Tab-separated table of C-alpha atoms and ligand atoms in Angstrom:
chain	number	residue	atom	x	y	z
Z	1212	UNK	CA	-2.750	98.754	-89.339
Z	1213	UNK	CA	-0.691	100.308	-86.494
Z	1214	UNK	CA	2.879	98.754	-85.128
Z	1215	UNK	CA	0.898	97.296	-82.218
Z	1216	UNK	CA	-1.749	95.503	-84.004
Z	1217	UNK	CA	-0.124	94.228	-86.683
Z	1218	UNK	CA	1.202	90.870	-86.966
Z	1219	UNK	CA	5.105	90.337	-87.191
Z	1220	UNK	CA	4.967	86.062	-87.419
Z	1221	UNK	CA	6.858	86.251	-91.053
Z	1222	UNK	CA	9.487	88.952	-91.491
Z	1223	UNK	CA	11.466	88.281	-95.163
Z	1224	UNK	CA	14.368	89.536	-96.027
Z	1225	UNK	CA	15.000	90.576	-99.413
Z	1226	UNK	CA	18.114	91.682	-101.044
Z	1227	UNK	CA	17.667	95.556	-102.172
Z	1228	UNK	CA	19.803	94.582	-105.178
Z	1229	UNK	CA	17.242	91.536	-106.555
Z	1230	UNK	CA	14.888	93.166	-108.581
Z	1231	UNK	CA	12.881	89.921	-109.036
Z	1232	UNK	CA	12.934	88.950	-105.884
Z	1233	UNK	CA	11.164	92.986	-104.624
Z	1234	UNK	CA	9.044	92.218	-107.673
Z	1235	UNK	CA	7.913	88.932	-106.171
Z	1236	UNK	CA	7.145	89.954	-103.152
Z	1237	UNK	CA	4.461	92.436	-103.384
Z	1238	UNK	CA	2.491	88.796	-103.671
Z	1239	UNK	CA	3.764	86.788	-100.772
Z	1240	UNK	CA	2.420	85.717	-97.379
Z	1241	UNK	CA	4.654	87.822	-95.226
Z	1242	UNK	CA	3.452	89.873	-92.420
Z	1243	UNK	CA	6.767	92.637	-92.960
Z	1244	UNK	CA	10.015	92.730	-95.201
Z	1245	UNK	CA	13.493	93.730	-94.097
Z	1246	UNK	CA	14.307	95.693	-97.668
Z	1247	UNK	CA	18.382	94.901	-97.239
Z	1248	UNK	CA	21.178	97.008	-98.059
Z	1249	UNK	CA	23.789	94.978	-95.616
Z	1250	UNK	CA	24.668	92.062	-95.321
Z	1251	UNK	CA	23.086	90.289	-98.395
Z	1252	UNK	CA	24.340	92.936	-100.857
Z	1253	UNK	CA	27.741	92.970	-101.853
Z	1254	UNK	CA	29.837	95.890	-101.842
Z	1255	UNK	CA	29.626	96.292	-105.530
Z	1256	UNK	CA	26.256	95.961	-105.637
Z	1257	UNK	CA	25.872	99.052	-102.708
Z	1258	UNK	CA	25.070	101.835	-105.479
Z	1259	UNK	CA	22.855	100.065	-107.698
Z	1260	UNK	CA	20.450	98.467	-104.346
Z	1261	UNK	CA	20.052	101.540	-102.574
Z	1262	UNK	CA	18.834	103.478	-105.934
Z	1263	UNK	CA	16.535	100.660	-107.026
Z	1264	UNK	CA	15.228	99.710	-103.541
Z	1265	UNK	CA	14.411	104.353	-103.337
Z	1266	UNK	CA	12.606	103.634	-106.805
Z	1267	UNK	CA	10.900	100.471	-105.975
Z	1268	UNK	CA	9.687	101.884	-102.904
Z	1269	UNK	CA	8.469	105.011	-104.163
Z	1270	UNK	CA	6.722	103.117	-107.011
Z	1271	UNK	CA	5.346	99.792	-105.658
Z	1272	UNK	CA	2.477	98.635	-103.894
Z	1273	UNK	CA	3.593	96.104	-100.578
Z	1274	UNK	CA	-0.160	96.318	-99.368
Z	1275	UNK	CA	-0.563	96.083	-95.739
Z	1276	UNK	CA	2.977	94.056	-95.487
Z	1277	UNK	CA	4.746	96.158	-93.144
Z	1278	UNK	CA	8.098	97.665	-95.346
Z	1279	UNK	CA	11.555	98.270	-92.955
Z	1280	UNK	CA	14.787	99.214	-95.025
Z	1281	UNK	CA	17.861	97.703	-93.383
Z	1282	UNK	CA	20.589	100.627	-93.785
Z	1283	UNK	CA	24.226	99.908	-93.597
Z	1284	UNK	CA	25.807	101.429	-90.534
Z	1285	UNK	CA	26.821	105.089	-90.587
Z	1286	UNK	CA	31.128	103.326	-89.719
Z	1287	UNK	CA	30.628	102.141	-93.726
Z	1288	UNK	CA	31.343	103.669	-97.032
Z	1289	UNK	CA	27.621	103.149	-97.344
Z	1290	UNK	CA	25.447	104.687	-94.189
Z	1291	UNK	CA	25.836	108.280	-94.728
Z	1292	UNK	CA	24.322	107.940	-98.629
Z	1293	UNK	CA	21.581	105.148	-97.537
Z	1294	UNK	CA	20.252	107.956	-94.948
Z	1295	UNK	CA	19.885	110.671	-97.184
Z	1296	UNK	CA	17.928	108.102	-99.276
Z	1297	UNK	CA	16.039	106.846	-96.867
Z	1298	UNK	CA	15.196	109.254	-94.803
Z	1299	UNK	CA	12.014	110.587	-95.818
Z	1300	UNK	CA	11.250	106.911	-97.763
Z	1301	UNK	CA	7.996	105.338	-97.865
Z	1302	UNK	CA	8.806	103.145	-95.036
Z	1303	UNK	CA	6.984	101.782	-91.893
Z	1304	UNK	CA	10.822	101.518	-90.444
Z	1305	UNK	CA	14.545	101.939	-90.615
Z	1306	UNK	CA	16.750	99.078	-89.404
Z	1307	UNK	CA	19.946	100.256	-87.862
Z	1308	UNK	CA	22.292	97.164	-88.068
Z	1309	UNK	CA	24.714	96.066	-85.259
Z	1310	UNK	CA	23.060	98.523	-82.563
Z	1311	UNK	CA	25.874	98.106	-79.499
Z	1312	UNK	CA	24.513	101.243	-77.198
Z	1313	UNK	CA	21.471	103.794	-77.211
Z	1314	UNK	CA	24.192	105.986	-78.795
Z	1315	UNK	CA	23.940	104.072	-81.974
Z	1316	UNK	CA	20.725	104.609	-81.932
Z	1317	UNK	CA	20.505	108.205	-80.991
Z	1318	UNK	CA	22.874	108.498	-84.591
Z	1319	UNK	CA	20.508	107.600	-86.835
Z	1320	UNK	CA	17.766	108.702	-84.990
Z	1321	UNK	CA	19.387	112.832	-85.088
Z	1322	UNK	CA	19.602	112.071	-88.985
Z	1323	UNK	CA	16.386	110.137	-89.814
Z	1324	UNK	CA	13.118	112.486	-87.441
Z	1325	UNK	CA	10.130	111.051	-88.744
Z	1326	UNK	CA	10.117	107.376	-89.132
Z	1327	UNK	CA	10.330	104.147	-85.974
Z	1328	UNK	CA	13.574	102.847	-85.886
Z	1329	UNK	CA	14.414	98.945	-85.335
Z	1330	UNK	CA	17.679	97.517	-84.048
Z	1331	UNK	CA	19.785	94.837	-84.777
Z	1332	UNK	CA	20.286	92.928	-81.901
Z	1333	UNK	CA	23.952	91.159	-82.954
Z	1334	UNK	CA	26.614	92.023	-80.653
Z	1335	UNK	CA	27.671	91.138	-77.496
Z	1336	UNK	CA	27.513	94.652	-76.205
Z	1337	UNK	CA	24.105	95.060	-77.602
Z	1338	UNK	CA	22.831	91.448	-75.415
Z	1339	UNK	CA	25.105	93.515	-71.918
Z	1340	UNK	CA	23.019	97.056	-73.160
Z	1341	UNK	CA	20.056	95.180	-74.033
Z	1342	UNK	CA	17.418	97.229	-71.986
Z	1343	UNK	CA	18.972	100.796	-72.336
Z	1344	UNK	CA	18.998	100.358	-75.846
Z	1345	UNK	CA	15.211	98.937	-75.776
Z	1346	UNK	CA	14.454	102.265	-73.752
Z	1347	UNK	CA	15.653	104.600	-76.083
Z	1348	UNK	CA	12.721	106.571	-77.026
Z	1349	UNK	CA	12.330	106.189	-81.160
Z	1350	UNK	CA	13.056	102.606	-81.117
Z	1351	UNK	CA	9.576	100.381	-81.684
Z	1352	UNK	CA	11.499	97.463	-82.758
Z	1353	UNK	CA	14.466	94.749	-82.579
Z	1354	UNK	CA	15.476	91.631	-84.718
Z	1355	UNK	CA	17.631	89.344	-83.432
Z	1356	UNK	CA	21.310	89.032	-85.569
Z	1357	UNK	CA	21.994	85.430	-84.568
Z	1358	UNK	CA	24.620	84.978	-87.503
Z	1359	UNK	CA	26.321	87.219	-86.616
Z	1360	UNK	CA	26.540	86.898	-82.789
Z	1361	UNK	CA	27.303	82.943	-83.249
Z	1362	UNK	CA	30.247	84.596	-85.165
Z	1363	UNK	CA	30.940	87.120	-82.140
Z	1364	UNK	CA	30.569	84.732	-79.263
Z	1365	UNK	CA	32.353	82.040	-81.557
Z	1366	UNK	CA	29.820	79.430	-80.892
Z	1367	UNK	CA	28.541	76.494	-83.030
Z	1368	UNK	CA	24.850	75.894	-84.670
Z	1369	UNK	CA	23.037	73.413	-82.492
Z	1370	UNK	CA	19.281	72.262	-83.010
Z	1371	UNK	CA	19.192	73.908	-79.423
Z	1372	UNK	CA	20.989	77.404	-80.157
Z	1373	UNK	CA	22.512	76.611	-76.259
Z	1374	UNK	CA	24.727	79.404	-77.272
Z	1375	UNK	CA	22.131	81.865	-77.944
Z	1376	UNK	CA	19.918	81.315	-74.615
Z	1377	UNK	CA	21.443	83.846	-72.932
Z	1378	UNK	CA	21.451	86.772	-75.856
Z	1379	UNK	CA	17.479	85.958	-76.763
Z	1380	UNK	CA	16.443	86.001	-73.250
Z	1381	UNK	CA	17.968	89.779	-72.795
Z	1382	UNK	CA	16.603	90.765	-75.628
Z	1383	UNK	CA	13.516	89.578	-75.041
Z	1384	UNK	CA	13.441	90.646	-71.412
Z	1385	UNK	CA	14.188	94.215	-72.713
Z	1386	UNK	CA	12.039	94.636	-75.705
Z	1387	UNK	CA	8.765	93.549	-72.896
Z	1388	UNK	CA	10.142	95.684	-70.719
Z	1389	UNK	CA	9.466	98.786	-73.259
Z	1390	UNK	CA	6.420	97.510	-75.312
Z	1391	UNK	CA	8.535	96.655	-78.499
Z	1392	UNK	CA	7.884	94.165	-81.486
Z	1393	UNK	CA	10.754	91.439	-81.305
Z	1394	UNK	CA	11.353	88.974	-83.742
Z	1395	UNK	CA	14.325	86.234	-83.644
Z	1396	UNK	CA	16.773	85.507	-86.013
Z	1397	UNK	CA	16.924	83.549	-89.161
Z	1398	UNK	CA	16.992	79.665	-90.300
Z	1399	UNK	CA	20.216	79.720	-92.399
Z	1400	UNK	CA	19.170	76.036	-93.677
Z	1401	UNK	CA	16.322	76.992	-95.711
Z	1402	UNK	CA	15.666	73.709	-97.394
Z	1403	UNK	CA	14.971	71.979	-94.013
Z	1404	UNK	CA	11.298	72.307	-93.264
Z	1405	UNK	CA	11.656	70.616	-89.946
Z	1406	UNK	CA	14.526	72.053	-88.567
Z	1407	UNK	CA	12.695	75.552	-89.398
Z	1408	UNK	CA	9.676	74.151	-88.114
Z	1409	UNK	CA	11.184	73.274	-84.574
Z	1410	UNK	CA	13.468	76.544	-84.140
Z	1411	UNK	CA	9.832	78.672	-84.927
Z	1412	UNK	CA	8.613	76.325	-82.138
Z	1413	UNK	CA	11.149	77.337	-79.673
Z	1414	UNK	CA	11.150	81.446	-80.722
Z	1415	UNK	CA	7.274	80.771	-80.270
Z	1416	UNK	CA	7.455	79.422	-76.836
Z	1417	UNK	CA	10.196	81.935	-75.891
Z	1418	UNK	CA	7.427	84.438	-76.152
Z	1419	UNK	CA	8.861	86.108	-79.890
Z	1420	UNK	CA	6.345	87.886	-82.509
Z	1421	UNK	CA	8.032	86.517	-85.592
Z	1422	UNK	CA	10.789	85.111	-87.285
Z	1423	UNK	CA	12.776	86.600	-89.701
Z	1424	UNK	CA	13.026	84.771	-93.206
Z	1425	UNK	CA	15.524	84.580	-95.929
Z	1426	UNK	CA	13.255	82.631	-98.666
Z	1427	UNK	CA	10.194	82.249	-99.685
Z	1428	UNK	CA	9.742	78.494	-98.855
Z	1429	UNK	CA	9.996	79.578	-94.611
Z	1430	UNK	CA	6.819	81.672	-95.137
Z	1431	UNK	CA	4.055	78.591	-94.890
Z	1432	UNK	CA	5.911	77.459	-91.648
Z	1433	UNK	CA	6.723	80.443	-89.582
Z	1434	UNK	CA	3.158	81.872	-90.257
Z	1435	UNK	CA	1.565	78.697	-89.148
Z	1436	UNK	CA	3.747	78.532	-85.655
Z	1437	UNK	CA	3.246	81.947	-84.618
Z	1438	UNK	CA	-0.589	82.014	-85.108
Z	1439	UNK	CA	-2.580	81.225	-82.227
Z	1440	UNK	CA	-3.811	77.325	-83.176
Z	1441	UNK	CA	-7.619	75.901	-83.171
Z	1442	UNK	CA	-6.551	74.372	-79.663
Z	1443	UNK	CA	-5.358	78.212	-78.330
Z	1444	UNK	CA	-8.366	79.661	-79.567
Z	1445	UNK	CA	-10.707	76.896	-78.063
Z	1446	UNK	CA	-9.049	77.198	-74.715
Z	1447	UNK	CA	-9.345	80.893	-74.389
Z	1448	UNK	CA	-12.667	81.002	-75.036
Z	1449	UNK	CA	-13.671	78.222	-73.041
Z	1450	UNK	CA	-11.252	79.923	-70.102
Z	1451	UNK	CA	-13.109	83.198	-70.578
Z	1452	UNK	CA	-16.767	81.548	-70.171
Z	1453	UNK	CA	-15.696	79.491	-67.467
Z	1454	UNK	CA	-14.138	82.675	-65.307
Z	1455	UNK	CA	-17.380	85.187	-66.402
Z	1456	UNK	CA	-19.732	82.454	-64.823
Z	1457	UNK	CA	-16.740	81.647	-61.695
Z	1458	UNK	CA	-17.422	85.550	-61.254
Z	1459	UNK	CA	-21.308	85.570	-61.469
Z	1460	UNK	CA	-21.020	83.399	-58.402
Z	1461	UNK	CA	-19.045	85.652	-56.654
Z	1462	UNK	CA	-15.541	83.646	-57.092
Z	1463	UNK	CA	-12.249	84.816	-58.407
Z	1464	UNK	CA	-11.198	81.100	-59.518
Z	1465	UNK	CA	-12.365	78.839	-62.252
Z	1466	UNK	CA	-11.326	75.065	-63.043
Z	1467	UNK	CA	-10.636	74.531	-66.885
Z	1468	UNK	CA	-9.405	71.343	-68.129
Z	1469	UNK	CA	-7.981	70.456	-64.904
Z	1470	UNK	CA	-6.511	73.875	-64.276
Z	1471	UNK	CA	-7.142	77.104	-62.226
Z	1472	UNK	CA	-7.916	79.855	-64.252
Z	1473	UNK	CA	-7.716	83.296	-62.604
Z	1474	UNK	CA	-7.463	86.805	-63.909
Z	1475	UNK	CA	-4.263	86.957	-65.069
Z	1476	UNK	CA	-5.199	84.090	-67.541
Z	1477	UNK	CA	-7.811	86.150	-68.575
Z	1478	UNK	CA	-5.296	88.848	-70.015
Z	1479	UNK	CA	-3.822	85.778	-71.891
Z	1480	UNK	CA	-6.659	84.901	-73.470
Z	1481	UNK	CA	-8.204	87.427	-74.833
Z	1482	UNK	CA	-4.678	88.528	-76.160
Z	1483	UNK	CA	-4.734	85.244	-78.018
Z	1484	UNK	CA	-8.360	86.099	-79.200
Z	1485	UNK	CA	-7.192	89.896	-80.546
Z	1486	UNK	CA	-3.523	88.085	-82.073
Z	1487	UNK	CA	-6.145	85.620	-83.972
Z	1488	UNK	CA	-8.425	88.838	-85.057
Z	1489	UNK	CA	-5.553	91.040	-85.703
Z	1490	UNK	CA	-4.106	87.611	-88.063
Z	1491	UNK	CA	-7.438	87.205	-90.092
Z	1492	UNK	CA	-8.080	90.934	-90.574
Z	1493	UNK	CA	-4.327	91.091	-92.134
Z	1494	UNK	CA	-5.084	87.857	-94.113
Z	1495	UNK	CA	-8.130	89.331	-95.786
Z	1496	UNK	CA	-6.562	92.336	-96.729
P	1816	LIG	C1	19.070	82.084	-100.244
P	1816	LIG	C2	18.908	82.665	-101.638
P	1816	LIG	C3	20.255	83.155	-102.151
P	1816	LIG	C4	18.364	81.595	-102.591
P	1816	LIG	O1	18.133	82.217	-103.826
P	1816	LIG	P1	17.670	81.435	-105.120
P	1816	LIG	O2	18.650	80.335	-105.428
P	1816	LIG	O3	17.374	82.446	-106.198
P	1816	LIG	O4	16.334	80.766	-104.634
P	1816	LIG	P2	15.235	80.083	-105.495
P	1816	LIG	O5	15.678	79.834	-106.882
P	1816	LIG	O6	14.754	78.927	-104.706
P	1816	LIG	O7	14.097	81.203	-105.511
P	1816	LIG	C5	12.794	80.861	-105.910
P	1816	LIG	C6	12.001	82.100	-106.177
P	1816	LIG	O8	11.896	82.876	-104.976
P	1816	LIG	C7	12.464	84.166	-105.164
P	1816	LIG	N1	13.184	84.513	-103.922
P	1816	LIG	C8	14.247	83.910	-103.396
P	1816	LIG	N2	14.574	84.486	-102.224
P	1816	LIG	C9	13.689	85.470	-102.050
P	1816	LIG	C10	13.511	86.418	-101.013
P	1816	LIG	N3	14.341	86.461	-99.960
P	1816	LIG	N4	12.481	87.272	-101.131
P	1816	LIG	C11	11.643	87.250	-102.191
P	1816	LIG	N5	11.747	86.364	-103.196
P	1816	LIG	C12	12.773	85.505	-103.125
P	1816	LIG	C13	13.387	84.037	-106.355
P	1816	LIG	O9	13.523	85.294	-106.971
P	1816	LIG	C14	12.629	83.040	-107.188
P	1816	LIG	O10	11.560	83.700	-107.823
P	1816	LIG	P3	10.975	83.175	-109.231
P	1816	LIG	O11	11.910	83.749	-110.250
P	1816	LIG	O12	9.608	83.731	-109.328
P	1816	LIG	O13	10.993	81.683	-109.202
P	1816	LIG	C15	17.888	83.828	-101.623
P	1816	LIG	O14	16.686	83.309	-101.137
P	1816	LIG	C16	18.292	85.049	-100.860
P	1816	LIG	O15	19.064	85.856	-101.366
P	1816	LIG	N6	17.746	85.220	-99.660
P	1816	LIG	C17	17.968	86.381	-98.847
P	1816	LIG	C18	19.320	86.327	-98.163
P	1816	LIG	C19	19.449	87.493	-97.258
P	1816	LIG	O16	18.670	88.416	-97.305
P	1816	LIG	N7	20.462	87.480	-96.386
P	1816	LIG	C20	20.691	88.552	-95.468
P	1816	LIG	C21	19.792	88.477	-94.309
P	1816	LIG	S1	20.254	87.263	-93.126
P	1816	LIG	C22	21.084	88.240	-91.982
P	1816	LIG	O17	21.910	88.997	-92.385
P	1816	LIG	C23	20.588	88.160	-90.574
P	1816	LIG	C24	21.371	88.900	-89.495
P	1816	LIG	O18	21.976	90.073	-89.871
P	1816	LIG	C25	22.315	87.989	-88.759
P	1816	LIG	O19	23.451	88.399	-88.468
P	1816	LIG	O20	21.885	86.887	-88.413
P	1817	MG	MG1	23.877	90.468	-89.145
């Protein structure tokens, strides 16, 4: 399935260095996987991750679950020896962490030709540079670095990520702008269904593909909220009967439920009908 049709609701992060963990999830629900070499591997553990993440890769079967290994940036001891692994890996994407310009960008992308590239969105520069970076033209993707901006900006975890408003809203602004996938950032609590269950909720209104995921529990959850529901699907169709028989009278405007429905809601619609497609055909594969 290409970039544009496939669905981004779950995106897990797994630690390059957990060899159960890659192991396990060749058989979980997850739309994508963010294949880590950052953050969640510790600097002894650099070596050993990026060789058995090259092997795993090479070796294992992820399906249709859309594979993006998250490098460690070419200012490490790491980046220059996770390129030359990576580079010609069986991957759907690279990650570039802590993206600040289009010149990060442009770095990898000299190094790494033939696969997308993905950005961490997680610095303050990056939310300022937001849509130059978005426009750069090998980038098909950005994931939203909320740790690590809360620890940038300084601000505090609230149910309502206040602090974060303006960052997300960029970001989302420029990744629409240029036709990219965007998925927000991760649910540090990941025993607390509801608090999960209400941030997916907000990312979903927001206008977000996905979340990304840290365990295996988040899958159920995120999945559910970023599917179109029964009540999403009903409307559209009903919205898209009611306008074709508005039109075969020669108007431009139908009533559904109380509300107009013109073309633009069309558009809407049927993009909830293809999301819901696009979901099942991914299911059943
Ligand atoms: C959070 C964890 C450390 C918890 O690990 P653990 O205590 O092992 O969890 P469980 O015992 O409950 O695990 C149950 C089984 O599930 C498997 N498992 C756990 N996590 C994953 C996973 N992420 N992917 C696949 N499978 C997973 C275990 O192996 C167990 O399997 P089994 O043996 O069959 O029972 C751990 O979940 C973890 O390490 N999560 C990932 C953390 C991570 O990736 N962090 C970095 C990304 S977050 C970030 O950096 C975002 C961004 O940059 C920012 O700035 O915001
Ligand atoms: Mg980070």
């Amino acid at each position: 399935m290409a970039q544009a049709a496939h669905p981004f609701r779950s995106v897990l992060y797994i630690p390059g260095s957990k060899e159960r963990a890659l192991e396990k999830a060749r058989g979980l629900p997850t739309d994508a996987i963010i294949f880590d070499l950052e953050d969640a591997v510790s600097p002894d553990e650099k070596d050993h991750a990026r060789s058995l993440l090259a092997e795993t890769l090479a070796s294992a079967d992820y399906g249709h679950r859309f594979r993006i290994v998250r490098l460690n940036g070419l200012d490490s001891p790491w980046g220059a020896a996770d390129i030359a692994a990576f580079a010609v890996a069986k991957a759907d994407a690279i990650l570039i962490p802590k993206v600040s310009s289009p010149a990060d960008v442009e770095a990898v992308a000299a190094q790494i030709p033939d696969l997308p590239l993905w950005a961490m969105m997680e610095t303050p520069l990056a939310m300022l540079n937001a849509a130059a970076i978005a426009a750069h033209p090998r980038l098909t993707g950005m994931v939203m670095g909320t740790n690590d901006l809360a620890k940038e900006l300084g601000a505090r975890f609230r149910p309502d990520r206040l602090a974060m408003q303006a960052g997300l809203g960029l970001c989302l602004l420029a990744a629409r702008a240029h036709g990219l996938t965007i998925v927000d950032g991760v649910y540090n609590a990941f025993k607390d269904d509801h608090g999960l269950r209400l941030e997916c909720e907000q990312g979903r209104d927001m206008g977000f593909d996905g979340k990304t995921l840290i365990h295996p529990a988040q899958l159920e959850i995120a999945n559910a909220a970023f599917s179109p529901s029964e009540s999403e699907i009903s409307l559209a169709l009903r919205q898209i009967a009611a306008f074709e028989e508005a039109e075969k009278q020669g108007l431009g405007v139908a009533v559904v439920d109380g509300k107009i429905v013109e073309n633009l809601h069309i558009v809407t619609a049927r993009q909830t009908l293809a999301k819901a497609e696009a979901i099942a055909a991914f299911s059943a594969s």
